């Protein structure tokens, strides 16, 4: 009977330890519900407006909380445009855009760590007039910031366009993203 009690105690301890080791975050990527069948700047503007001020939570992609790449993934996904989930991967998709040629809806990428490595660590959506919307861990919510803010001006890395260029509608990053399986 001593072995049975000891075995039961060991099993109980293992169950309790396993329960304490369950992940705090749900790392499952949840695709957003498609609301707009065709990607457009107006659909993106509406989606971004609905999410301004929502809480920042690392590894979340909405609809109530976001991290930076979760916000972009969600906003573009609602327009039936799948982009990669992680900012580093988002920075390699779409069409490269120079900073002076930014248009509404372009994704802007930054390195925001302490020791500069040049690795993408943050993403936002350019909304015009030198501003971008992003889920900020510093502010704890989705905010609008200036590209000229010293934190971002010196740490800007690249920009990518996933929406068709207004000046050249034949240039379709949307088709590129779909062909890549995003």
Tab-separated table of C-alpha atoms in Angstrom:
chain	number	residue	atom	x	y	z
A	1	UNK	CA	0.000	0.000	0.000
A	2	UNK	CA	2.951	2.324	0.546
A	3	UNK	CA	3.865	2.089	-3.136
A	4	UNK	CA	0.347	3.006	-4.203
A	5	UNK	CA	0.297	6.061	-1.940
A	6	UNK	CA	3.768	7.102	-3.086
A	7	UNK	CA	2.797	6.587	-6.744
A	8	UNK	CA	-0.366	8.626	-6.256
A	9	UNK	CA	1.627	11.422	-4.606
A	10	UNK	CA	4.157	11.463	-7.428
A	11	UNK	CA	1.390	11.509	-10.029
A	12	UNK	CA	-0.381	14.328	-8.164
A	13	UNK	CA	2.866	16.351	-8.020
A	14	UNK	CA	3.456	15.844	-11.741
A	15	UNK	CA	-0.076	16.994	-12.564
A	16	UNK	CA	0.306	20.085	-10.374
A	17	UNK	CA	3.691	20.909	-11.894
A	18	UNK	CA	2.317	20.517	-15.415
A	19	UNK	CA	-0.636	22.769	-14.558
A	20	UNK	CA	1.771	25.434	-13.295
A	21	UNK	CA	3.780	25.229	-16.511
A	22	UNK	CA	0.925	25.984	-18.850
A	23	UNK	CA	1.804	28.904	-21.120
A	24	UNK	CA	0.519	32.323	-20.120
A	25	UNK	CA	-0.086	33.270	-23.745
A	26	UNK	CA	-2.071	31.588	-26.472
A	27	UNK	CA	0.425	31.529	-29.333
A	28	UNK	CA	-2.131	30.311	-31.849
A	29	UNK	CA	-2.419	32.750	-34.735
A	30	UNK	CA	-6.062	33.744	-35.122
A	31	UNK	CA	-6.992	34.926	-38.593
A	32	UNK	CA	-9.256	37.956	-38.486
A	33	UNK	CA	-12.765	37.824	-39.860
A	34	UNK	CA	-12.836	39.287	-43.374
A	35	UNK	CA	-15.028	42.383	-43.346
A	36	UNK	CA	-13.982	43.953	-46.656
A	37	UNK	CA	-13.636	41.699	-49.702
A	38	UNK	CA	-11.299	44.090	-51.503
A	39	UNK	CA	-8.311	45.833	-49.883
A	40	UNK	CA	-8.619	49.625	-49.962
A	41	UNK	CA	-7.262	52.613	-48.104
A	42	UNK	CA	-10.775	53.486	-46.921
A	43	UNK	CA	-11.287	49.996	-45.441
A	44	UNK	CA	-7.884	50.254	-43.743
A	45	UNK	CA	-8.727	53.742	-42.412
A	46	UNK	CA	-11.954	52.394	-40.893
A	47	UNK	CA	-10.225	49.388	-39.346
A	48	UNK	CA	-7.421	51.471	-37.864
A	49	UNK	CA	-9.900	53.995	-36.486
A	50	UNK	CA	-11.838	51.248	-34.731
A	51	UNK	CA	-8.680	50.023	-33.005
A	52	UNK	CA	-7.118	53.303	-31.903
A	53	UNK	CA	-6.716	53.274	-28.117
A	54	UNK	CA	-7.088	49.509	-27.694
A	55	UNK	CA	-4.749	47.828	-25.231
A	56	UNK	CA	-1.253	46.603	-26.149
A	57	UNK	CA	-0.627	42.958	-25.207
A	58	UNK	CA	2.421	41.115	-26.515
A	59	UNK	CA	1.660	38.239	-28.943
A	60	UNK	CA	-1.945	39.319	-29.559
A	61	UNK	CA	-3.570	40.036	-32.903
A	62	UNK	CA	-6.973	41.348	-31.869
A	63	UNK	CA	-9.733	42.023	-31.935
A	64	UNK	CA	-9.554	43.562	-28.449
A	65	UNK	CA	-5.779	43.650	-27.781
A	66	UNK	CA	-2.764	43.906	-30.073
A	67	UNK	CA	0.978	43.859	-30.321
A	68	UNK	CA	2.521	45.904	-33.141
A	69	UNK	CA	2.548	43.248	-35.864
A	70	UNK	CA	-0.745	41.857	-34.576
A	71	UNK	CA	-2.365	45.199	-35.375
A	72	UNK	CA	-1.043	45.236	-38.935
A	73	UNK	CA	-1.890	41.542	-39.426
A	74	UNK	CA	-5.440	42.155	-38.171
A	75	UNK	CA	-6.079	45.368	-40.128
A	76	UNK	CA	-4.882	43.876	-43.415
A	77	UNK	CA	-6.561	40.524	-42.766
A	78	UNK	CA	-9.940	42.225	-42.344
A	79	UNK	CA	-9.486	43.461	-45.921
A	80	UNK	CA	-8.994	39.911	-47.218
A	81	UNK	CA	-5.253	40.504	-47.534
A	82	UNK	CA	-3.074	38.012	-45.702
A	83	UNK	CA	0.335	39.278	-44.675
A	84	UNK	CA	2.875	37.539	-42.442
A	85	UNK	CA	2.098	37.663	-38.707
A	86	UNK	CA	5.547	38.797	-37.447
A	87	UNK	CA	7.073	42.230	-38.136
A	88	UNK	CA	10.400	40.808	-39.335
A	89	UNK	CA	8.576	38.753	-41.955
A	90	UNK	CA	6.257	41.655	-42.861
A	91	UNK	CA	9.385	43.736	-43.586
A	92	UNK	CA	10.398	41.286	-46.323
A	93	UNK	CA	7.040	41.209	-48.138
A	94	UNK	CA	5.160	43.652	-50.286
A	95	UNK	CA	7.031	46.229	-52.338
A	96	UNK	CA	9.904	48.301	-50.906
A	97	UNK	CA	9.091	52.012	-50.537
A	98	UNK	CA	11.469	54.854	-49.717
A	99	UNK	CA	10.626	57.071	-46.766
A	100	UNK	CA	9.945	60.110	-48.963
A	101	UNK	CA	7.479	58.112	-51.139
A	102	UNK	CA	5.251	56.829	-48.317
A	103	UNK	CA	1.517	56.580	-48.946
A	104	UNK	CA	-1.365	55.918	-46.602
A	105	UNK	CA	-1.322	52.250	-45.602
A	106	UNK	CA	2.388	51.556	-46.120
A	107	UNK	CA	3.989	49.618	-43.296
A	108	UNK	CA	6.919	51.345	-41.575
A	109	UNK	CA	9.535	49.339	-39.692
A	110	UNK	CA	11.919	50.239	-36.886
A	111	UNK	CA	14.557	48.907	-34.573
A	112	UNK	CA	13.484	49.958	-31.067
A	113	UNK	CA	15.847	47.971	-28.845
A	114	UNK	CA	18.570	49.400	-26.621
A	115	UNK	CA	21.660	48.286	-28.543
A	116	UNK	CA	21.243	48.955	-32.259
A	117	UNK	CA	21.382	45.776	-34.326
A	118	UNK	CA	19.400	46.859	-37.372
A	119	UNK	CA	16.883	44.062	-36.815
A	120	UNK	CA	13.200	44.872	-37.245
A	121	UNK	CA	11.530	45.001	-33.831
A	122	UNK	CA	8.537	47.277	-34.457
A	123	UNK	CA	5.986	48.040	-37.172
A	124	UNK	CA	3.261	50.600	-37.746
A	125	UNK	CA	0.956	51.794	-40.526
A	126	UNK	CA	1.741	55.109	-42.206
A	127	UNK	CA	-1.353	57.343	-42.079
A	128	UNK	CA	-0.052	60.485	-43.790
A	129	UNK	CA	1.437	63.809	-42.684
A	130	UNK	CA	4.524	62.110	-41.265
A	131	UNK	CA	2.473	60.026	-38.813
A	132	UNK	CA	1.908	56.337	-38.263
A	133	UNK	CA	-0.444	54.261	-36.140
A	134	UNK	CA	0.958	51.403	-34.073
A	135	UNK	CA	0.431	49.273	-31.003
A	136	UNK	CA	2.949	50.734	-28.560
A	137	UNK	CA	4.343	48.792	-25.623
A	138	UNK	CA	5.569	52.109	-24.145
A	139	UNK	CA	2.070	53.613	-24.068
A	140	UNK	CA	0.313	50.282	-23.524
A	141	UNK	CA	-2.168	50.895	-26.320
A	142	UNK	CA	-2.684	51.614	-30.023
A	143	UNK	CA	-1.522	55.189	-30.663
A	144	UNK	CA	-0.489	57.605	-33.384
A	145	UNK	CA	3.132	58.789	-33.419
A	146	UNK	CA	5.304	60.972	-35.624
A	147	UNK	CA	8.033	59.571	-37.837
A	148	UNK	CA	9.979	62.681	-36.803
A	149	UNK	CA	9.883	61.742	-33.101
A	150	UNK	CA	13.533	61.149	-32.142
A	151	UNK	CA	12.736	57.583	-31.032
A	152	UNK	CA	11.514	56.697	-34.519
A	153	UNK	CA	13.381	59.081	-36.831
A	154	UNK	CA	16.769	57.608	-35.980
A	155	UNK	CA	15.542	54.007	-35.895
A	156	UNK	CA	13.556	53.847	-39.132
A	157	UNK	CA	14.701	50.821	-41.149
A	158	UNK	CA	12.407	50.331	-44.142
A	159	UNK	CA	8.872	50.625	-45.472
A	160	UNK	CA	6.807	48.149	-47.449
A	161	UNK	CA	3.652	48.541	-49.508
A	162	UNK	CA	1.046	45.790	-49.491
A	163	UNK	CA	-1.798	47.862	-50.962
A	164	UNK	CA	-1.770	48.731	-54.668
A	165	UNK	CA	0.101	51.962	-55.426
A	166	UNK	CA	-2.413	54.756	-56.105
A	167	UNK	CA	-0.162	56.206	-58.807
A	168	UNK	CA	0.362	52.809	-60.455
A	169	UNK	CA	-2.630	50.491	-59.918
A	170	UNK	CA	-0.955	47.790	-62.006
A	171	UNK	CA	1.662	47.365	-59.286
A	172	UNK	CA	-0.103	44.902	-57.011
A	173	UNK	CA	1.619	43.858	-53.812
A	174	UNK	CA	-1.658	42.116	-52.976
A	175	UNK	CA	-1.017	39.594	-55.726
A	176	UNK	CA	2.564	39.202	-54.516
A	177	UNK	CA	1.401	38.431	-50.975
A	178	UNK	CA	-1.176	35.897	-52.137
A	179	UNK	CA	1.342	34.178	-54.427
A	180	UNK	CA	3.738	33.819	-51.504
A	181	UNK	CA	1.003	32.175	-49.457
A	182	UNK	CA	0.528	35.077	-47.045
